Structures are given as structure tokens and as C-alpha cells.
Coordinates of C-alpha atoms and ligand atoms in Angstrom, one line a residue:
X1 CA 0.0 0.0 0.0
X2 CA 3.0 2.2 0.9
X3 CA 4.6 2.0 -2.6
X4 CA 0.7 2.4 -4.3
X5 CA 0.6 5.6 -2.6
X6 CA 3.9 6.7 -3.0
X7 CA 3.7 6.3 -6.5
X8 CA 0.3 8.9 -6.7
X9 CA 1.6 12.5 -8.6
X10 CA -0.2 15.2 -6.5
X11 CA 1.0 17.9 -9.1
X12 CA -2.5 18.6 -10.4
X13 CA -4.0 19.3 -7.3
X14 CA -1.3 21.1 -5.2
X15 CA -0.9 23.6 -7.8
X16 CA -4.9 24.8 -6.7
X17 CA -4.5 27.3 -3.5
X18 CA -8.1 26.4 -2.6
X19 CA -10.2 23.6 -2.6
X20 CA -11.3 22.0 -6.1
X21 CA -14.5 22.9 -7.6
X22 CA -15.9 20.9 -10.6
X23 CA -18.7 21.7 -12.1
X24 CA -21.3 21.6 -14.7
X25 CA -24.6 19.3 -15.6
X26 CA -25.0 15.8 -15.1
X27 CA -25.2 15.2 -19.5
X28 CA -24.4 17.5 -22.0
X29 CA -27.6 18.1 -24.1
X30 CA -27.2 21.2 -26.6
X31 CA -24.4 23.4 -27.4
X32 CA -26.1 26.1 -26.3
X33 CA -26.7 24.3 -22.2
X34 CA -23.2 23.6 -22.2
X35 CA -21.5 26.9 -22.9
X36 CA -24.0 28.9 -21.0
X37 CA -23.7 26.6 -18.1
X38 CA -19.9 27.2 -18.2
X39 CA -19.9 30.5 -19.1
X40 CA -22.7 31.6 -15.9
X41 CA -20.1 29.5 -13.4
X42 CA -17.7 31.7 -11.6
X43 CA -14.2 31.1 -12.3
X44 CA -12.5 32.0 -8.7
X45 CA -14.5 29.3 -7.5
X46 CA -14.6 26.2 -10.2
X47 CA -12.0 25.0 -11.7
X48 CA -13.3 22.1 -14.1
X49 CA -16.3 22.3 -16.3
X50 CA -17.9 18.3 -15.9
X51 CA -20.8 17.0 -18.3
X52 CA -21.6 13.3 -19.3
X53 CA -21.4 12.6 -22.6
X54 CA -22.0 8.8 -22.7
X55 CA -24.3 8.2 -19.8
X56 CA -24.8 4.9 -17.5
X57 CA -28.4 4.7 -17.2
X58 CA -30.1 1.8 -15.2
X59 CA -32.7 1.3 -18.0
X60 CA -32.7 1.1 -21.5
X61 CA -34.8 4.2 -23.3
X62 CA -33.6 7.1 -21.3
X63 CA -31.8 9.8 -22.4
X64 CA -28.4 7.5 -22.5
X65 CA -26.1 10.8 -23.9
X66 CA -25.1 13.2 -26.5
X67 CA -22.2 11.1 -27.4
X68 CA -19.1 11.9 -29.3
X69 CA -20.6 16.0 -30.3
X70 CA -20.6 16.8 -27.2
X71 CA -16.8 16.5 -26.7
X72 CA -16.5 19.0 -29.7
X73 CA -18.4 21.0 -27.4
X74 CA -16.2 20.5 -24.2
X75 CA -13.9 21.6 -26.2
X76 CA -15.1 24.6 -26.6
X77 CA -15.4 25.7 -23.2
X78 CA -12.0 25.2 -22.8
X79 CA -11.3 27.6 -25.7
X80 CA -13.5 30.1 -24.0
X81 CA -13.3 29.7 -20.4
X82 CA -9.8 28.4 -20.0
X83 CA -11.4 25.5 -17.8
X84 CA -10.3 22.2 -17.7
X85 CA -12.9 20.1 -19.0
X86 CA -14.3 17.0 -17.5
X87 CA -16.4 13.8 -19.0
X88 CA -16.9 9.9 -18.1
X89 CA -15.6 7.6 -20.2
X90 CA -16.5 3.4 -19.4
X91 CA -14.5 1.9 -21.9
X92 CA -11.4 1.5 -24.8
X93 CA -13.3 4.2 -27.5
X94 CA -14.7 6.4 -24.8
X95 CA -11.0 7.1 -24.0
X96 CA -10.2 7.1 -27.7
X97 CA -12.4 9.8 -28.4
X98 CA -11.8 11.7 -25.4
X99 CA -7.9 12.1 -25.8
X100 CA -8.6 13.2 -29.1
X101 CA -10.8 15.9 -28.4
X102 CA -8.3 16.8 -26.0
X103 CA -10.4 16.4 -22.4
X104 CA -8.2 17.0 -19.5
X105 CA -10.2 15.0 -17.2
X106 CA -11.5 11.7 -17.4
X107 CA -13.7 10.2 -14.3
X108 CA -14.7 6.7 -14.0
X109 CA -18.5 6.1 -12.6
X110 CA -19.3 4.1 -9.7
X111 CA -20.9 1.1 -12.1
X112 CA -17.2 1.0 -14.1
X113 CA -15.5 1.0 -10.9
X114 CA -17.5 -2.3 -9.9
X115 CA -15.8 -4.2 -13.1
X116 CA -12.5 -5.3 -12.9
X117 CA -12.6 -5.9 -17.0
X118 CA -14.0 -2.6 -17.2
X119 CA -11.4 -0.8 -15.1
X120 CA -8.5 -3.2 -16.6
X121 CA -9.8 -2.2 -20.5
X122 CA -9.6 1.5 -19.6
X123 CA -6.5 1.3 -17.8
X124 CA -4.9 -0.7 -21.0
X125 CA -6.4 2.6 -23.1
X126 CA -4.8 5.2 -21.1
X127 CA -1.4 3.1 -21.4
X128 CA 1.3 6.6 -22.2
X129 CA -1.1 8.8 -21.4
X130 CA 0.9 10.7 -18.8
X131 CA -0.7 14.1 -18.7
X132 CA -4.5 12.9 -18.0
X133 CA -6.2 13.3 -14.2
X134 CA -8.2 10.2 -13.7
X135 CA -10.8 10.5 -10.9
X136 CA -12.4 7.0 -9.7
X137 CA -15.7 7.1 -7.8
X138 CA -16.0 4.6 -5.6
X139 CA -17.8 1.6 -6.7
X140 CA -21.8 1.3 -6.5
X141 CA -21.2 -1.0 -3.1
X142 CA -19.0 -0.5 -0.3
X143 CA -15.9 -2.4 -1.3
X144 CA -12.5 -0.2 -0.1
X145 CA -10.4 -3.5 -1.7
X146 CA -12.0 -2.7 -5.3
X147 CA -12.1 0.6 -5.5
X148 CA -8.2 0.1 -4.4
X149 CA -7.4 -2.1 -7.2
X150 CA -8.8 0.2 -9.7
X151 CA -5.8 2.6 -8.7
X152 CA -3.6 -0.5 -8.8
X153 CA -4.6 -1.2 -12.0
X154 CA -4.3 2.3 -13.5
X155 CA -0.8 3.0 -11.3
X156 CA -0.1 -0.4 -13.3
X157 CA 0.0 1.2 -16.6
X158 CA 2.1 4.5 -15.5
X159 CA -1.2 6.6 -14.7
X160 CA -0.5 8.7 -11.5
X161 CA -2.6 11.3 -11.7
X162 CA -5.1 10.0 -9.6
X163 CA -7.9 11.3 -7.6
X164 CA -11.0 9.3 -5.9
X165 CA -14.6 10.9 -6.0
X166 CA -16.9 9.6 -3.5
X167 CA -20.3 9.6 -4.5
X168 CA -22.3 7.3 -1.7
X169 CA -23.2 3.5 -2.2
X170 CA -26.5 1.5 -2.9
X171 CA -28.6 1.1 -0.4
X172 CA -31.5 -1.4 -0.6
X173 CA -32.9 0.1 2.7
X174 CA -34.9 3.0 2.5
X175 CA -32.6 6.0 3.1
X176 CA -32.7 9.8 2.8
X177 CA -29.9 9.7 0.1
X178 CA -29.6 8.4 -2.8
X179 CA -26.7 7.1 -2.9
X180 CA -25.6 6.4 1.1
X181 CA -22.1 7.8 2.2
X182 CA -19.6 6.0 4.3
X183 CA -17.8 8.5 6.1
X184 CA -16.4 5.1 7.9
X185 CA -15.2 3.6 4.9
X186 CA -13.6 6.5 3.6
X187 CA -11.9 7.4 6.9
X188 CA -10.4 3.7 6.5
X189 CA -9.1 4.5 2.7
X190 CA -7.6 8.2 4.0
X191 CA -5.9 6.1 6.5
X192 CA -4.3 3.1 3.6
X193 CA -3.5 6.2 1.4
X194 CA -2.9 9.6 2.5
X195 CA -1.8 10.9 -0.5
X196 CA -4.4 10.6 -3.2
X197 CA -7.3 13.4 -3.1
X198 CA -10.5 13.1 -2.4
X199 CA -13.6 14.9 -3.8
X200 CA -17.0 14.6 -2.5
X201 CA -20.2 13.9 -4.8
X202 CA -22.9 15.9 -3.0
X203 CA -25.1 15.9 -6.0
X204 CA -24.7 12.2 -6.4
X205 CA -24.9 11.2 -2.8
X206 CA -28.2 13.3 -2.2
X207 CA -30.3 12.9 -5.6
X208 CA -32.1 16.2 -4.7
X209 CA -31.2 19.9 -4.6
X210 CA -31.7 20.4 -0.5
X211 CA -29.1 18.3 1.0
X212 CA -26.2 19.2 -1.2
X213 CA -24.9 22.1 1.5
X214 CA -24.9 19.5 4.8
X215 CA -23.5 16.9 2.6
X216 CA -20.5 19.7 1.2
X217 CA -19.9 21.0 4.7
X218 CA -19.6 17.5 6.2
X219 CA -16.9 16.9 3.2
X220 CA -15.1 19.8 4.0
X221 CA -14.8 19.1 7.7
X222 CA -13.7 15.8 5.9
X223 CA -10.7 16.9 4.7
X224 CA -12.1 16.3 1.1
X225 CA -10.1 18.1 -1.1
X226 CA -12.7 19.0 -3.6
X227 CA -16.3 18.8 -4.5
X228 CA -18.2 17.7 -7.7
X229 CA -21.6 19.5 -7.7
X230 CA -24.0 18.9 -10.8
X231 CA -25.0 22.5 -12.3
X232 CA -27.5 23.5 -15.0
X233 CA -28.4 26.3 -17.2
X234 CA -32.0 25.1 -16.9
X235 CA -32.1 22.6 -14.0
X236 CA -35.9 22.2 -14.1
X237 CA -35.6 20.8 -17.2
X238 CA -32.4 19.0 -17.2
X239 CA -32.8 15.9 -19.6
X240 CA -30.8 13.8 -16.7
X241 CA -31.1 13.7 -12.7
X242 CA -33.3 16.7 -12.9
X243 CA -33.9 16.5 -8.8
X244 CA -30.3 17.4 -8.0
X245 CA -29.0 20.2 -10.2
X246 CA -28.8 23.8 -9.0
X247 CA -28.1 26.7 -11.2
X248 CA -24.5 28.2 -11.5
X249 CA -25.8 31.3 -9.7
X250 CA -27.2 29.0 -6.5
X251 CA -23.7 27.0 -6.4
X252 CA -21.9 30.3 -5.9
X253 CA -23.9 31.0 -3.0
X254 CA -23.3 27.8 -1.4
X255 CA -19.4 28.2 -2.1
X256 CA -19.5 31.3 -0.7
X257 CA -21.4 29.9 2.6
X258 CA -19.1 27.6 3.1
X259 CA -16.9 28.7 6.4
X260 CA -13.5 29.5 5.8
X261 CA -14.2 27.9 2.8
X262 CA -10.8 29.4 1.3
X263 CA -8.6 28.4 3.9
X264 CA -8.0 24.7 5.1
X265 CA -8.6 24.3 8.9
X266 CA -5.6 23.5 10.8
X267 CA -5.2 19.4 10.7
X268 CA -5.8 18.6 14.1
X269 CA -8.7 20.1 14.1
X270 CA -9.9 18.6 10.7
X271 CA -8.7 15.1 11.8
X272 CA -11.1 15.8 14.9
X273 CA -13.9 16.9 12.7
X274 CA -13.5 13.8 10.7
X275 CA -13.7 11.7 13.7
X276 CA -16.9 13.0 15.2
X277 CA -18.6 12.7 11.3
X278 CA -17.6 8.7 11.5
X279 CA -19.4 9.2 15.7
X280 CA -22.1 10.5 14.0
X281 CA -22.8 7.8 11.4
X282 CA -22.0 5.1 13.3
X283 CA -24.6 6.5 16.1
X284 CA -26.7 7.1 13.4
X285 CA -26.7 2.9 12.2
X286 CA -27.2 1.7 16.0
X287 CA -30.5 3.7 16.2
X288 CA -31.5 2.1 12.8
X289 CA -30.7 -1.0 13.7
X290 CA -33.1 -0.4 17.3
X291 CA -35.3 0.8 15.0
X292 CA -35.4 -2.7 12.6
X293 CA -34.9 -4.7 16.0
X294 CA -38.0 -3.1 17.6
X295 CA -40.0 -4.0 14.5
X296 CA -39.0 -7.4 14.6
X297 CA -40.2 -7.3 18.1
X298 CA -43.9 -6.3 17.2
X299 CA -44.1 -9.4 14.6
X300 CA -42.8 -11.7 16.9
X301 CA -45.2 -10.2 19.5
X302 CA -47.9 -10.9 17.3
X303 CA -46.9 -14.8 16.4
X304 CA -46.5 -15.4 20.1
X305 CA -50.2 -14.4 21.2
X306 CA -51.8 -16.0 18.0
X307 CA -49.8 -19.0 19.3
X308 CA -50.4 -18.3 22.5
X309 CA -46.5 -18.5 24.2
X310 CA -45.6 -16.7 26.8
X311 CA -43.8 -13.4 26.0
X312 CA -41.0 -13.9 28.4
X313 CA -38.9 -17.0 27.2
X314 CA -36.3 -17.4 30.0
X315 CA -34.2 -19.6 28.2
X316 CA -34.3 -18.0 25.0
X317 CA -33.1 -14.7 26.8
X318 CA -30.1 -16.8 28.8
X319 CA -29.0 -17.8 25.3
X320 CA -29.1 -14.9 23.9
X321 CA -27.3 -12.8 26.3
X322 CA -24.1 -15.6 26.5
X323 CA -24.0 -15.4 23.1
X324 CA -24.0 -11.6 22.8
X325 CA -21.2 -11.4 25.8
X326 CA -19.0 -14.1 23.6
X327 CA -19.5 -12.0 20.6
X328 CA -18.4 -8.7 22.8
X329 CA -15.9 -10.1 24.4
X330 CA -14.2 -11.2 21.1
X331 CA -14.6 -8.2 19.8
X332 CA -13.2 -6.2 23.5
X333 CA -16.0 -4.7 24.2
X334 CA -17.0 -4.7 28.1
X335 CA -19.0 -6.9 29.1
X336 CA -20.8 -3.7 31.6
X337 CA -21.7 -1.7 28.4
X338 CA -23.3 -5.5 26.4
X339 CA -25.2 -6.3 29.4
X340 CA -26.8 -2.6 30.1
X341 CA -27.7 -2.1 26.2
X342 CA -29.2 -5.9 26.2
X343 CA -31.0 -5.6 29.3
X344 CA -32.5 -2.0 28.2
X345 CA -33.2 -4.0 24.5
X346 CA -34.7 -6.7 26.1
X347 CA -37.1 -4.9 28.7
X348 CA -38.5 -2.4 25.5
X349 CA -39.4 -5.8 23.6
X350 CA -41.1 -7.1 26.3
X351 CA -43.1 -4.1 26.8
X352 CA -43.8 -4.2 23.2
X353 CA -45.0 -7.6 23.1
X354 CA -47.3 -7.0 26.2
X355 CA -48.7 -3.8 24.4
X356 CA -50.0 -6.3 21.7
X357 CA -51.8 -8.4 24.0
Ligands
LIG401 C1 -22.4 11.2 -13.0 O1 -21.5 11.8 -12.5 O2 -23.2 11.8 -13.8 C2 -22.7 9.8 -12.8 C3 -23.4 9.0 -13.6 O3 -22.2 9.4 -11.6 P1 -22.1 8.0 -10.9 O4 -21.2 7.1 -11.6 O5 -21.6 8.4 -9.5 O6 -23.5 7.4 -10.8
LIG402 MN1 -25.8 12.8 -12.8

């Protein structure tokens, strides 16, 4: 891991005095959305101009991207604005194409990510291709050991600039993102390696235009390095996640909101930040997980007084608190803290159960 991030060129990134911005709409549409998008975003704040030109879509029949015109248009913005321009590309042509047309900045998408063949056929395409930043979002489920070996693979074939974008992970529960984020998980890959920068996917990650702010904020106090936010001339009627663009004008707001959003905070202070954002989640999934238990509790409560059992089951609560202790114990939790929580879990299903009766 040392020598993986060792090997990550930084260059691109250290050479921007404040945090990275990139910005622009989820797809490129028209000529027309794409250069006023870019040409409404404010320069002292965003540094790359994004748009999708070949898009993922989980269905067939959407709106599945401009395709290869919409790189001539890229390219225009970086005639006019002097931004670096930014697209997706998912396999051997998309790079093709985009090399040719000059983009500076190619990101892999969280479905790519989740394909070894896929990240392996890019990684081949970008072989000598020394000057391109390649950003990989983290792959559509929480797996730190793939999203790891798609920098492997592209450090594999002399690729360095590297950058990771996380964008949150599938969640089959319901959940107030779209996309959940694992300030754990990322916390762990900050820890394996320290170098490579990461931006956060607010846009992505919420799927809707009110949370983006908490989400950035959180990022920041996350020691992100940068943030992806999906902007739109028109965002109403944006032919692609509609629900989650802002206008240029509203982005610069929130840039401007966020606190000392030009200066880093020191990194003791950050690092303790980052800590009390992994308290929060992880505080966050216990009270879930009360939440599913409880619910359990009620059905169960219901079987036992169709059936009628007793609600209080002795043995089956012995059992269940030795193997709860083992579990602790292996684990070095105390066994004080297991057998307060359990005894407080235990009374609240009782009273549950009684309540159905
Ligand atoms: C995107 O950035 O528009 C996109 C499709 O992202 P993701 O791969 O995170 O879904
Ligand atoms: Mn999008």
C-alpha cells in the first residue's frame, strides 16, 4: 500500500490554493446548455467544467447521452473559459475519443468502478497517457479492496494522476440519500493512502437539490479536497437527474457559505472533525438498527399471542445474552456496556410484546 501511494503524482491538485470545484450538468444536451452553463459558473471558484457525454443509465430508453458531439463542445469551453474540462468515459473508445478531443479530465463512474474488466480495458487505453487526471468514484457497493485495485490497475500502466470521488453507495434500505455515504469507509481509505485526493459527490450522494450544502460542509470538515456538484443552465428541465441540479448562480452561493471555505482548517482540528462525522454515522446505524430490531419485536409479539406462548422465554433470553457477551468479548467490548444495552433491549421488547396483547 506504501509503494501504491507513494507512486500517486499530486501535481495537479497542489498547484490549486483552494479547494477544487468541478462543475457543470449531469449530461451534455445542446451546445447552447453547455456553454452557457460554463460561461454563468464563476471562475474563482470552479475549476473544471464536468458534463456526461456517454451516460450509464439503469434502463434502457432514457436519455443515454449526447455522445461523441458533445466532446467538440467541451472543447469549446476550454477555448472560451480556460477551464479544464471533465467527462466519463466506461471503456477502450470512450477514451479514444476523449484524448482526441483533448479532455483533461476523465472520471470513471461508480458502475465501471465495480468491473474489474472494465477498469483493466480503460486502464490498458490510457497506457502513455501521462498528462490525464483520472478521478475514480467509488464503486456502487461499499468495497474499499475494489475501488483500491482500480488505482492499482491504472498506477499499473504508469497513470498517476489519480484522484477518488466519492459519491455514496446503494442502499437497498430505505434511506434519505440516494446514494448512502460512508464517512467510515472512507476514513479507512484516507488512513491506507494519505496521498491521493479526495472529492466529495454531493449531487450524487443526495439525488435532490436540499441536501447538497450539509453533505459539502460535512466533506469539508472531511478533509475532502474538492467537491463535484452537478449545475445546469436550466435545472428544471435538465434531460438527466433533474432533482439534483442547482443553477450556476445558486452553487456560488453555497461556495460562498461555506466557512473559511478558502482556507484549510488546521489538521488537528480537521482530523477531529473527521472523527466526530464517522461518531455521527456510526450513532446514526445503531439507532437504525433499534429501529429494525423493535419491529422485529412487534411481529414476533404478534406470532406469540396468535400462538399463544408466553412473551417472556427465560431460556431463550439466557442464550441470547451468552452469546451476545462471547461475541463482545471477542470483539473487546466490556461486558458492563453488552449487558446494560441488552438488558434495556430486552425490557423495550417485552413491553412491546405486552402492548400487543
Ligand atoms: C455522473 O457523475 O453523472 C454519474 C453518472 O455518476 P455515478 O457514476 O456516480 O452514478
Ligand atoms: Mn448525474
Amino acid at each position: 500500500m506504501e509503494k501504491l501511494n507513494n507512486s500517486i503524482d499530486r501535481s495537479w491538485i497542489d498547484k490549486f490554493n483552494q479547494p477544487l470545484i468541478i462543475s457543470g450538468p449531469c449530461s451534455a444536451e445542446s451546445e447552447q446548455q453547455i456553454l452557457e452553463t460554463a460561461n454563468r459558473l464563476n471562475p474563482n471558484y470552479v475549476q473544471i467544467f464536468r458534463a456526461g457525454i456517454w451516460k450509464p443509465r439503469t434502463k434502457p430508453n432514457n436519455f443515454e447521452g449526447i455522445g461523441k458531439k458533445g466532446l467538440e463542445w467541451l472543447h469549446q469551453v476550454k477555448k472560451n473559459t480556460g477551464l479544464l474540462v471533465a467527462t466519463e468515459i466506461a471503456n477502450a473508445e470512450h477514451v479514444k475519443l476523449a484524448i482526441s478531443f483533448d479532455i483533461d479530465v476523465l472520471w470513471i463512474g461508480a458502475r465501471s468502478t465495480a468491473s474489474p474488466f472494465t477498469i483493466q480495458e480503460i486502464a490498458d487505453a490510457l497506457e502513455g497517457e501521462k498528462n490525464k487526471i483520472i478521478l475514480v468514484k467509488n464503486p456502487i457497493h461499499p468495497d474499499i479492496e475494489l475501488w483500491i485495485g482500480a488505482l492499482e490497475r491504472l498506477l499499473g500502466k504508469g497513470i498517476k494522476k489519480l484522484g477518488v470521488i466519492h459519491r455514496g453507495f446503494y442502499t437497498y434500505k430505505n434511506s434519505k440519500y440516494r446514494n448512502q455515504p460512508n464517512w467510515n469507509l472512507l476514513f479507512n481509505f484516507r488512513s491506507l493512502i494519505p496521498r491521493i485526493p479526495i472529492i466529495c459527490d454531493p449531487s450524487h450522494i443526495c439525488g435532490n437539490k436540499e441536501g447538497i450544502f450539509d453533505i459539502a460542509k460535512k466533506a469539508y470538515h472531511f478533509q475532502s479536497e474538492g467537491l463535484m456538484i452537478e449545475s445546469h443552465c436550466d435545472p428544471d428541465h435538465a434531460w438527466s437527474d433533474a432533482q439534483q441540479q442547482i443553477t450556476p448562480e445558486k452553487l456560488l452561493e453555497m461556495l460562498k457559505q461555506l466557512t473559511n471555505f478558502k482556507k484549510f482548517d488546521q489538521k488537528s482540528k480537521r482530523d477531529l472533525d473527521s472523527f466526530r462525522i464517522v461518531i455521527d454515522e456510526l450513532d446514526e446505524n445503531i439507532i437504525a438498527l433499534f429501529s429494525e430490531r423493535m419491529n422485529i419485536s412487534k411481529k414476533l409479539g404478534s406470532l406469540k399471542k396468535d400462538s399463544d406462548i408466553p412473551v417472556y422465554q427465560p431460556d431463550r433470553w439466557n442464550d441470547i445474552m451468552k452469546k451476545s457477551l462471547i461475541f463482545g468479548r471477542s470483539l473487546g467490548i466490556s461486558e458492563e456496556l453488552l449487558e446494560g444495552v441488552f438488558k434495556l433491549l430486552h425490557q423495550e421488547s417485552i413491553k412491546i410484546q405486552n402492548q400487543i396483547r
